[in-house]
Amino acid sequence: MSLVVLDDVTLFFGDRLIFDSVGLRLGHGDRIGLIGPNGSGKTTLLKLIAGVQEVDDGTITRANGVRVGWLPQDLAIGGGRSLIDMILSSVPGRKELDEQLAAVEAKLEAAAGASDDEMLELAGEVGELHERIDHFDRFFGEHEALAILAGLGFAPGDEKRDIGEFSGGWKMRAVLAGLLFQRPDVLLLDEPTNHLDLPSVAWFADFLKAWRGCFVLISHDREFLNEQISRVVSLELEGVRSYPGNYDKYVAQRAEEETILQGRAKNLARERERMTEFVNRFRAQANKAKAVQSRVKMLEKMETVETYGKRGTLRFDFPSVARTVADVIKIDGLTKAYGDHTVFANPVNLTVRRGEKIGIIGVNGAGKTTLLRMMAGEIPHDKGTIKVGSGIDVGYYAQHHADTLDMDATILEIVARAAPDASPAKVRSMCGAFMFSGDDVDKLARVLSGGERARVALAKLCISPGSLLLMDEPTNHLDLWSSDALAESLATYDGTLVFVSHNRTLIRRLATRIWNVEDGKVETYPGTLDEYMYSMAERRKALAADDARPNKAKVVVPKDDDKQRKRREAEARQKRGAKLGPLEKQVAQLEERIGVLEAEQKIRSAELADPSVYGDAPRRNKLLADFQTAQDKLDELSARWEQAAAELQTARAD
């Protein structure tokens, strides 16, 4: 049964066609990733499903009683009620049940002289309403709301605070908590992780994996998308397309489709050229008139194959950076407070060395952005020193990039001001690299979308990046393709990078050192995100084991210095590797065999797309037989790989 059906939906914004005869069905248990470049209409499609956007043509049908919950990117929430009241009241129906119960109880009191049958009927209504309220409270009780709030990072006691006291990011978390608490039949999520930190993303990922309803998810985080969805709805240049599987499978299917189409287009072009040459060559010969006329008719009836149009993507490279001093930034004894709120109580001592790529992680509100802004010189620190190395040029990308842009300036002016010595051609070229070409460069910043402003801020940074980049959530407001392009460019950047991000894909790709901001301190870990997470898991296990020991005083685990910790964790990884080695080898071998078979299948697919194959029965039959045999083998190997990969994941978690 379908929950929501879009049938031949067409939508215009002014003269611009957004959707042309779109068809889409959402069913029970659908886990859909909605992808497409910024400006392609992803958010608009969610608005259509949610019923907050009308269509120009076509129909949108929702099943009777279906509840749709929508998390937009931007919203305005006023105060006047507590956080917990906002969450509890977000579920429709409870207020009506209380009103019905009060009305029936009033009737019961007023019916003192009524007959026994009337009294029994009213008492039965009261009992039934109490049962419905009990059922409601079991599913939508305060304990469930508090558990969701805790998972999303709210501290004990926050539920009693007025919603108006929270920042915009925390208000977005509150709305997300309300949606999860409501358990709608269709959940629409537009970049839900933008305002979450890594611990909250991990909790939300687990919560969403257990979700039994239908959801549609927009996310720039490739890893988060891959682990959550089982179907991709893609807004392509040729229209809305649907693909089974996660995002990585979509990429592979899309590439294979493109290869097959290109092969068919080339074959048809060669055939068309051959017949055209025959017609031109023998047109004047009477004895060839019949053959010529036959080929003319064939040319008129010949099908055309259109290959996929290429979507615009970011394409840029950071220029080479001159070799700098070894210590790019040195922080000694730093403290910071905002009035009564202390961010860094204990003196912070950090060093950023030449060529490092440091990922800053931690819960929201711990001070990640504050630390980065102090390093950029945007805000003062209270005590201590921040020394930038001699000759270091600092480039800074703010999380709220709109705050750094002149809203009354054009795109071209903003980028040009960032590099006064750059030629007009270089400025325009940089704008083009960030998908602003032609008259687009004359748009004022104030009319741009969030994603467009993010691209302008990146173009401004890229044209004059400096030898040290400080970046705060650089992938927020970027689509998947732009996020991947940025990660690829930053991976080749030969300067020094310090960045804040909740995007696990970006952190894994770039970070060579981790700074974890927590409890007014900054812990520095010399390794990748995966190594850091493994280290944290081992520490938690050790502390839990110690807490479980009877009649033992709690052992205080001393903080190791970098060398001691690296040696201890290297030994732990070595022991762990002895256990994981065989499984990792098995998974790698299966992946290699699957890769070879998939490559061979791609070649067979291209051959089967060749029209000449269908005139050669033996060749066609052999190709089809080989294709099916290989596909059966692929299915068998894929099943074995899934089992081995699951065993490996379990072993790594132990």
XYZ file of C-alpha atoms in Angstrom:
654
model
C 0.000 0.000 0.000
C 1.313 3.446 -0.939
C 1.382 6.173 1.699
C 1.980 9.110 -0.658
C 1.669 9.083 -4.463
C 2.859 11.836 -6.804
C 1.264 11.398 -10.239
C 2.383 13.534 -13.227
C 3.302 16.416 -10.920
C 4.425 19.595 -12.681
C 5.675 22.702 -10.897
C 6.900 26.103 -12.077
C 8.576 28.902 -10.157
C 7.783 31.845 -12.391
C 9.040 30.872 -15.852
C 11.364 28.195 -14.472
C 10.245 24.579 -14.754
C 11.113 22.737 -11.537
C 9.346 19.385 -12.068
C 7.885 18.013 -15.285
C 5.340 15.171 -14.970
C 7.056 13.604 -11.950
C 5.797 10.277 -10.636
C 6.846 8.944 -7.217
C 5.431 6.475 -4.695
C 6.294 6.254 -1.011
C 5.397 2.992 0.691
C 5.645 1.391 4.127
C 9.256 0.846 5.160
C 10.754 2.880 2.285
C 14.197 4.239 3.232
C 14.860 6.802 0.524
C 17.881 9.002 -0.046
C 16.925 12.092 -2.068
C 19.942 13.398 -3.964
C 20.673 16.085 -6.508
C 22.803 19.219 -6.849
C 21.927 22.365 -4.907
C 19.068 24.165 -6.634
C 17.717 21.023 -8.336
C 14.543 20.975 -6.220
C 15.228 18.491 -3.381
C 13.734 20.684 -0.652
C 10.845 21.659 -2.935
C 10.027 17.977 -3.482
C 9.881 17.462 0.310
C 7.510 20.443 0.560
C 5.249 18.854 -2.058
C 5.171 15.565 -0.128
C 4.536 17.446 3.144
C 1.666 19.368 1.561
C 3.117 22.842 2.136
C 3.683 23.471 -1.590
C 0.920 23.366 -4.190
C 1.416 21.835 -7.646
C 0.671 23.494 -10.976
C -0.476 20.239 -12.563
C -0.864 16.583 -11.585
C -2.005 15.135 -8.265
C -0.563 14.207 -4.879
C -2.551 11.557 -3.011
C -2.014 10.674 0.642
C -3.503 7.566 2.243
C -6.301 8.144 4.754
C -4.926 9.100 8.152
C -1.288 9.123 7.023
C 0.843 11.423 9.163
C 3.737 13.265 7.481
C 6.500 14.856 9.584
C 8.853 17.377 7.977
C 12.183 18.740 9.236
C 13.030 21.846 7.175
C 16.530 23.362 7.073
C 15.414 26.740 8.387
C 12.598 27.622 10.760
C 11.622 30.219 13.347
C 10.570 29.088 16.834
C 9.347 31.449 19.528
C 9.548 30.988 23.280
C 6.881 30.857 25.936
C 6.911 27.125 26.732
C 9.369 24.606 28.039
C 11.298 22.232 25.822
C 9.519 19.152 27.207
C 6.085 20.773 26.740
C 6.966 21.515 23.135
C 7.973 17.877 22.530
C 4.962 16.333 24.307
C 2.457 18.669 22.642
C 3.897 17.960 19.185
C 1.930 14.686 19.005
C -1.602 15.295 17.777
C -4.504 13.721 19.637
C -3.681 13.849 23.345
C -5.404 17.168 23.968
C -8.543 15.906 22.224
C -8.540 12.716 24.341
C -8.308 14.754 27.560
C -11.182 16.987 26.396
C -13.330 13.959 25.498
C -12.633 12.367 28.893
C -13.548 15.566 30.752
C -16.784 15.876 28.777
C -17.836 12.254 29.423
C -16.954 12.510 33.130
C -19.058 15.672 33.349
C -21.962 13.814 31.734
C -21.493 10.977 34.204
C -21.673 13.362 37.177
C -24.717 15.105 35.757
C -26.526 11.817 35.104
C -27.057 10.885 38.748
C -30.738 10.023 38.177
C -30.256 8.298 34.825
C -31.061 4.659 34.150
C -28.600 1.899 34.858
C -28.086 1.318 31.130
C -27.224 4.981 30.538
C -24.844 5.003 33.494
C -23.179 1.787 32.298
C -22.784 3.241 28.800
C -21.169 6.432 30.141
C -18.909 4.424 32.472
C -17.880 2.264 29.515
C -16.951 5.405 27.546
C -14.854 6.627 30.469
C -13.074 3.269 30.701
C -12.430 3.187 26.958
C -11.012 6.729 26.999
C -8.746 5.847 29.925
C -7.461 2.853 27.950
C -6.776 5.056 24.913
C -4.952 7.576 27.102
C -2.896 4.799 28.735
C -2.010 3.464 25.278
C -1.074 6.988 24.177
C 1.133 7.490 27.244
C 2.884 4.163 26.724
C 3.947 5.197 23.240
C 4.237 8.939 23.795
C 5.243 9.181 27.423
C 7.609 11.715 28.934
C 10.312 9.077 29.491
C 10.462 8.454 25.724
C 10.761 12.184 25.048
C 13.562 12.537 27.598
C 15.455 9.604 26.071
C 15.318 11.237 22.631
C 16.434 14.596 24.024
C 19.369 12.940 25.783
C 20.354 11.112 22.605
C 20.391 14.385 20.678
C 22.734 15.943 23.233
C 20.450 17.887 25.578
C 21.697 17.942 29.166
C 19.582 16.884 32.166
C 17.459 19.875 33.168
C 17.353 21.344 29.649
C 13.841 19.958 29.231
C 12.574 22.508 31.791
C 14.148 25.502 30.036
C 12.110 27.819 27.830
C 12.581 26.916 24.179
C 13.318 30.585 23.460
C 16.537 30.370 25.492
C 18.177 27.948 23.048
C 20.312 28.918 20.064
C 19.149 28.286 16.497
C 21.093 25.016 16.246
C 19.613 23.661 19.475
C 16.116 24.726 18.381
C 16.626 22.634 15.245
C 17.568 19.695 17.473
C 14.393 20.284 19.482
C 12.266 20.157 16.327
C 14.052 16.955 15.264
C 13.375 15.488 18.716
C 9.696 16.355 18.347
C 9.514 14.668 14.954
C 11.186 11.498 16.213
C 8.876 11.497 19.225
C 5.771 11.801 17.012
C 6.676 8.711 14.959
C 4.973 9.931 11.759
C 4.162 7.468 8.989
C 6.361 9.454 6.582
C 9.407 11.270 7.963
C 10.981 13.970 5.757
C 14.523 14.933 6.799
C 16.338 17.835 5.115
C 20.013 17.745 6.150
C 19.188 16.581 9.719
C 22.852 16.229 10.768
C 23.797 19.842 9.976
C 23.283 20.919 13.581
C 24.448 17.704 15.257
C 27.864 16.860 16.674
C 29.558 13.481 16.231
C 28.084 11.802 19.362
C 24.579 12.960 18.398
C 25.073 11.830 14.793
C 26.069 8.378 16.075
C 22.961 8.182 18.300
C 20.697 9.459 15.519
C 22.196 6.927 13.080
C 21.319 4.059 15.438
C 17.828 5.483 16.036
C 17.152 5.805 12.311
C 18.417 2.280 11.588
C 15.682 0.980 13.904
C 13.003 3.177 12.281
C 10.196 1.061 10.876
C 8.299 3.811 9.107
C 8.981 5.457 5.759
C 11.539 8.252 5.524
C 13.047 10.487 2.846
C 16.528 11.762 3.700
C 18.596 14.570 2.193
C 22.199 14.530 3.426
C 25.625 15.675 2.226
C 27.281 13.046 4.451
C 28.012 10.104 2.128
C 28.691 7.690 5.007
C 25.488 8.590 6.857
C 23.464 8.254 3.653
C 25.021 4.912 2.745
C 24.282 3.296 6.101
C 20.649 4.455 6.244
C 18.991 4.124 2.843
C 17.898 1.251 0.608
C 16.725 3.338 -2.347
C 17.930 6.470 -4.111
C 15.627 9.012 -5.731
C 17.854 11.202 -7.860
C 17.011 14.544 -9.445
C 18.895 14.151 -12.716
C 19.040 16.492 -15.687
C 16.761 14.126 -17.596
C 14.208 13.950 -14.750
C 13.503 12.167 -11.461
C 15.025 8.680 -11.407
C 14.870 5.860 -8.850
C 17.614 3.303 -8.096
C 17.661 0.384 -5.615
C 20.412 0.273 -3.008
C 22.462 2.892 -1.199
C 24.371 5.872 -2.590
C 27.496 3.951 -3.590
C 25.359 1.440 -5.507
C 23.590 4.351 -7.215
C 26.951 5.741 -8.358
C 27.928 2.352 -9.803
C 24.549 1.853 -11.516
C 24.597 5.364 -12.930
C 28.100 4.868 -14.335
C 27.102 1.551 -15.916
C 24.002 3.114 -17.474
C 26.115 5.900 -18.888
C 28.639 3.431 -20.340
C 25.877 1.413 -22.014
C 24.197 4.528 -23.427
C 27.482 5.873 -24.749
C 28.185 2.508 -26.402
C 24.763 2.434 -28.057
C 25.108 6.061 -29.180
C 28.512 5.358 -30.755
C 27.232 2.240 -32.535
C 24.220 4.087 -33.925
C 26.422 6.991 -35.010
C 28.718 4.598 -36.886
C 25.735 2.888 -38.520
C 24.210 6.235 -39.470
C 27.513 7.397 -40.926
C 27.877 4.154 -42.937
C 24.378 4.401 -44.436
C 24.735 8.135 -45.146
C 27.996 7.459 -46.956
C 26.267 4.739 -49.054
C 23.409 7.120 -49.959
C 25.769 9.935 -50.961
C 27.980 7.590 -52.937
C 25.287 5.807 -54.987
C 22.515 8.443 -55.131
C 23.205 9.180 -58.827
C 23.355 5.525 -59.965
C 20.056 4.223 -61.338
C 20.903 0.590 -60.631
C 21.317 1.441 -56.927
C 18.150 3.545 -56.606
C 16.198 0.891 -54.699
C 19.053 0.257 -52.251
C 19.560 3.984 -51.771
C 15.835 4.567 -51.108
C 15.823 1.679 -48.603
C 18.669 3.223 -46.635
C 17.058 6.672 -46.715
C 13.953 5.174 -45.076
C 16.121 3.342 -42.532
C 17.890 6.608 -41.673
C 14.534 8.340 -41.139
C 13.373 5.574 -38.769
C 16.675 5.117 -36.943
C 16.375 5.704 -33.197
C 18.401 8.311 -31.410
C 20.143 7.710 -28.112
C 20.765 10.653 -25.823
C 23.555 10.213 -23.310
C 23.172 11.759 -19.882
C 23.941 15.419 -19.500
C 26.751 16.249 -17.123
C 25.724 18.135 -13.986
C 27.792 21.090 -12.880
C 30.195 20.355 -10.040
C 32.860 22.237 -8.170
C 36.236 21.879 -9.821
C 39.178 23.595 -8.218
C 42.641 23.003 -6.868
C 44.326 24.899 -4.087
C 47.507 26.548 -5.323
C 50.840 25.333 -3.977
C 51.948 26.837 -0.697
C 55.506 27.907 0.045
C 57.261 25.962 2.797
C 56.565 27.546 6.182
C 58.068 27.462 9.645
C 57.688 24.163 11.522
C 55.349 25.477 14.259
C 52.478 27.132 12.408
C 50.509 28.050 15.555
C 51.485 27.678 19.193
C 48.877 28.063 21.953
C 50.055 28.398 25.566
C 47.890 28.743 28.693
C 44.744 29.775 26.814
C 41.479 30.297 28.739
C 38.123 31.678 27.615
C 34.782 32.556 29.184
C 31.635 34.388 28.080
C 30.473 36.171 31.209
C 29.561 33.472 33.741
C 29.902 30.723 31.141
C 33.400 29.267 31.139
C 34.430 27.585 27.869
C 38.052 26.708 28.666
C 38.714 26.754 32.407
C 41.935 24.745 32.363
C 44.807 26.337 30.417
C 44.908 24.941 26.859
C 48.300 24.173 25.327
C 48.383 23.159 21.656
C 50.762 23.184 18.718
C 49.858 23.047 15.046
C 52.786 21.810 12.947
C 53.522 22.358 9.297
C 51.486 20.148 6.943
C 49.131 18.742 9.595
C 45.422 18.304 8.917
C 43.723 18.518 12.301
C 40.073 17.568 12.791
C 38.336 19.182 15.769
C 35.489 17.109 17.236
C 33.315 17.290 20.343
C 29.747 17.931 21.444
C 28.022 21.149 20.436
C 28.675 23.936 22.909
C 31.997 22.477 24.051
C 33.965 25.279 22.386
C 35.067 23.949 18.975
C 34.009 27.045 17.041
C 35.215 29.334 19.822
C 38.687 27.757 19.638
C 38.808 28.141 15.862
C 37.617 31.764 15.987
C 40.285 32.617 18.554
C 42.925 31.037 16.321
C 41.592 33.107 13.400
C 41.724 36.297 15.482
C 37.958 36.766 15.168
C 37.416 36.944 18.939
C 39.809 37.622 21.833
C 40.945 35.070 24.395
C 41.088 35.825 28.114
C 44.495 34.518 29.171
C 47.493 32.891 27.546
C 48.949 33.409 24.089
C 48.215 32.366 20.500
C 51.334 32.805 18.391
C 51.077 32.479 14.616
C 54.378 31.500 12.990
C 56.378 34.017 11.010
C 55.188 34.361 7.425
C 51.980 32.375 7.961
C 48.951 33.655 6.011
C 45.676 32.559 7.601
C 42.538 31.774 5.589
C 39.311 31.425 7.556
C 35.969 29.842 6.554
C 33.227 30.563 9.089
C 30.428 28.116 9.864
C 27.903 30.905 9.383
C 29.520 32.034 6.157
C 26.757 34.575 5.532
C 28.175 36.601 8.430
C 31.418 37.073 6.513
C 29.880 38.155 3.194
C 28.902 41.667 2.145
C 25.195 41.206 1.372
C 25.165 44.298 -0.877
C 28.085 43.113 -3.029
C 27.950 40.893 -6.097
C 29.582 37.480 -6.297
C 32.252 38.893 -8.610
C 33.008 41.788 -6.232
C 33.275 39.522 -3.177
C 35.722 37.136 -4.840
C 37.743 39.995 -6.382
C 38.133 41.732 -3.012
C 39.656 38.570 -1.557
C 42.540 38.798 -4.054
C 43.104 42.444 -5.084
C 46.100 41.500 -7.234
C 44.249 38.812 -9.201
C 43.393 39.561 -12.810
C 39.706 39.877 -13.822
C 40.128 36.690 -15.885
C 41.382 34.758 -12.838
C 38.499 36.053 -10.699
C 35.935 35.015 -13.296
C 37.656 31.658 -13.689
C 37.455 31.074 -9.939
C 33.757 32.009 -9.939
C 33.232 29.542 -12.787
C 35.022 26.802 -10.846
C 32.365 27.257 -8.155
C 29.534 27.121 -10.723
C 28.938 30.855 -11.108
C 29.174 31.813 -14.758
C 27.735 34.392 -17.128
C 25.310 36.804 -15.487
C 25.306 34.734 -12.270
C 28.423 36.580 -11.078
C 26.418 39.825 -10.944
C 23.930 38.482 -8.386
C 23.934 40.169 -4.975
C 24.865 37.965 -2.017
C 21.538 38.679 -0.321
C 19.529 36.854 -3.014
C 21.629 33.683 -2.881
C 20.575 30.414 -1.247
C 22.509 28.915 1.671
C 24.348 26.544 -0.642
C 25.244 29.349 -3.068
C 26.598 31.534 -0.257
C 28.700 28.618 0.946
C 30.194 28.310 -2.552
C 30.927 32.042 -2.674
C 32.721 31.862 0.686
C 34.759 28.900 -0.570
C 35.636 30.704 -3.813
C 36.725 33.698 -1.755
C 38.957 31.436 0.325
C 40.305 29.409 -2.584
C 41.486 32.387 -4.630
C 43.705 33.411 -1.730
C 43.902 30.475 0.707
C 47.085 31.291 2.592
C 49.376 28.701 4.136
C 46.990 27.884 7.022
C 43.310 27.118 6.509
C 40.867 27.298 9.419
C 37.478 25.872 8.387
C 34.309 25.529 10.457
C 31.841 22.917 9.121
C 32.865 23.479 5.486
C 30.476 20.881 4.020
C 27.291 22.280 5.582
C 24.951 23.538 2.832
C 26.932 21.734 0.112
C 25.470 18.882 -1.913
C 27.142 15.467 -2.079
C 29.097 16.183 -5.230
C 30.380 19.528 -3.953
C 31.309 17.955 -0.595
C 33.280 15.232 -2.377
C 35.009 17.802 -4.612
C 35.968 19.906 -1.583
C 37.331 16.854 0.265
C 39.373 15.861 -2.793
C 40.838 19.352 -3.116
C 41.654 19.643 0.579
C 43.352 16.228 0.461
C 45.847 17.643 -2.076
C 46.292 20.984 -0.275
C 49.939 21.131 0.799
C 49.464 23.787 3.461
C 48.226 23.272 7.030
C 44.550 22.655 7.799
C 42.550 22.855 11.033
C 38.839 22.136 10.624
C 35.689 21.514 12.650
C 33.274 18.965 11.212
C 30.639 16.400 12.133
C 30.942 14.825 8.659
C 32.621 11.479 9.320
C 33.480 11.005 5.645
C 35.386 14.305 5.590
C 37.179 13.664 8.892
C 38.227 10.154 7.851
C 39.454 11.452 4.498
C 41.521 14.344 5.839
C 42.413 14.248 9.539
C 45.932 13.190 10.521
C 45.419 14.381 14.108
C 42.283 14.722 16.275
C 41.512 17.416 18.819
C 38.596 16.442 21.058
C 37.057 19.430 22.861
C 35.306 18.271 26.030
C 34.707 19.478 29.600
C 36.687 22.686 29.132
C 39.763 20.836 27.840
C 41.262 19.894 24.485
C 42.623 16.365 24.193
C 44.977 15.880 21.270
C 45.298 12.486 19.631
C 48.027 11.789 17.035
C 46.083 9.599 14.638
C 43.029 9.212 12.418
C 39.385 9.331 13.469
C 39.048 5.530 13.397
C 42.146 5.109 15.553
C 40.829 7.720 17.973
C 37.399 6.069 18.208
C 39.060 2.697 18.801
C 41.225 4.236 21.507
C 38.160 5.743 23.213
C 36.330 2.398 23.079
C 39.310 0.653 24.692
C 39.427 3.270 27.468
C 35.708 2.869 28.164
C 36.113 -0.906 28.354
C 39.005 -0.562 30.788
C 37.057 1.842 33.012
C 33.930 -0.341 32.898
C 35.948 -3.431 33.815
C 37.568 -1.572 36.685
C 34.185 -0.318 37.960
C 32.908 -3.909 37.930
C 35.743 -5.230 40.110
C 34.395 -6.016 43.641
C 35.984 -4.472 46.731
C 38.406 -2.467 44.659
C 39.013 1.210 44.857
C 38.424 2.941 41.553
C 41.623 3.144 39.553
C 42.368 6.541 38.119
C 43.578 6.118 34.557
C 46.431 8.576 34.085
C 46.536 10.578 30.904
C 49.353 9.254 28.758
C 51.620 11.491 26.849
C 51.612 11.032 23.059
C 54.516 8.545 22.913
C 53.198 6.318 25.714
C 49.697 6.286 24.308
C 50.831 5.545 20.773
C 52.971 2.643 21.987
C 50.168 1.172 24.121
C 47.609 1.496 21.349
C 50.023 0.061 18.787
C 50.397 -3.023 20.984
C 46.622 -3.273 21.338
C 46.160 -2.945 17.590
C 48.784 -5.640 17.024
C 46.909 -8.092 19.276
C 43.647 -7.117 17.687
C 45.167 -7.510 14.223
C 46.004 -11.157 14.918
C 42.301 -11.778 15.407
C 41.103 -9.566 12.588
C 43.747 -10.557 10.046
C 42.073 -13.694 8.629
C 38.699 -11.988 8.407
C 40.182 -8.897 6.744
C 42.011 -11.125 4.252
C 38.810 -13.018 3.449
C 36.851 -9.787 2.921
C 39.628 -8.328 0.749
C 39.812 -11.480 -1.407
C 36.053 -11.514 -1.887
C 36.073 -7.809 -2.774
C 38.819 -8.427 -5.332
C 36.901 -11.321 -6.954
C 33.688 -9.295 -6.966
C 35.520 -6.356 -8.543
C 36.906 -8.549 -11.352
C 33.487 -10.057 -12.065
C 31.796 -6.640 -12.033
C 34.352 -5.318 -14.511
C 33.745 -8.320 -16.784
C 29.979 -7.819 -16.478
C 30.358 -4.182 -17.484
C 32.149 -5.287 -20.666
C 29.421 -7.864 -21.394
C 26.733 -5.198 -20.822
C 28.419 -2.922 -23.336
C 28.626 -5.785 -25.851
C 24.971 -6.672 -25.346
C 24.110 -3.034 -26.064
C 25.707 -3.409 -29.531
C 22.877 -3.913 -32.090
C 25.140 -6.092 -34.253
C 25.120 -8.753 -31.523
C 21.474 -9.517 -32.184
C 22.229 -10.512 -35.774
C 24.747 -13.112 -34.589
C 22.745 -15.754 -32.693
C 25.680 -17.909 -31.459
C 27.546 -14.872 -30.135
C 24.404 -13.445 -28.538
C 23.502 -16.732 -26.841
C 27.013 -17.161 -25.487
C 27.071 -13.600 -24.159
C 23.711 -14.055 -22.455
C 24.747 -17.407 -20.960
C 28.076 -15.981 -19.729
C 26.272 -12.922 -18.324
C 23.793 -15.059 -16.340
C 26.503 -17.430 -15.071
C 28.638 -14.521 -13.923
C 25.610 -12.831 -12.322
C 24.807 -15.978 -10.337
C 28.424 -16.113 -9.176
C 28.299 -12.423 -8.257
C 25.173 -13.000 -6.170
C 26.870 -15.902 -4.362
C 30.079 -13.921 -3.704
C 28.105 -10.857 -2.587
C 26.204 -12.962 -0.036
C 29.486 -14.417 1.251
C 31.015 -10.930 1.388
C 28.046 -9.568 3.385
C 28.414 -12.391 5.927
C 32.195 -11.973 6.181
C 31.908 -8.181 6.423
C 29.328 -8.517 9.210
C 31.637 -10.903 11.113
C 34.531 -8.467 10.639
C 32.443 -5.549 11.878
C 31.413 -7.538 14.956
C 35.045 -8.501 15.619
C 36.158 -4.891 15.342
C 33.478 -3.831 17.802
C 34.566 -6.432 20.385
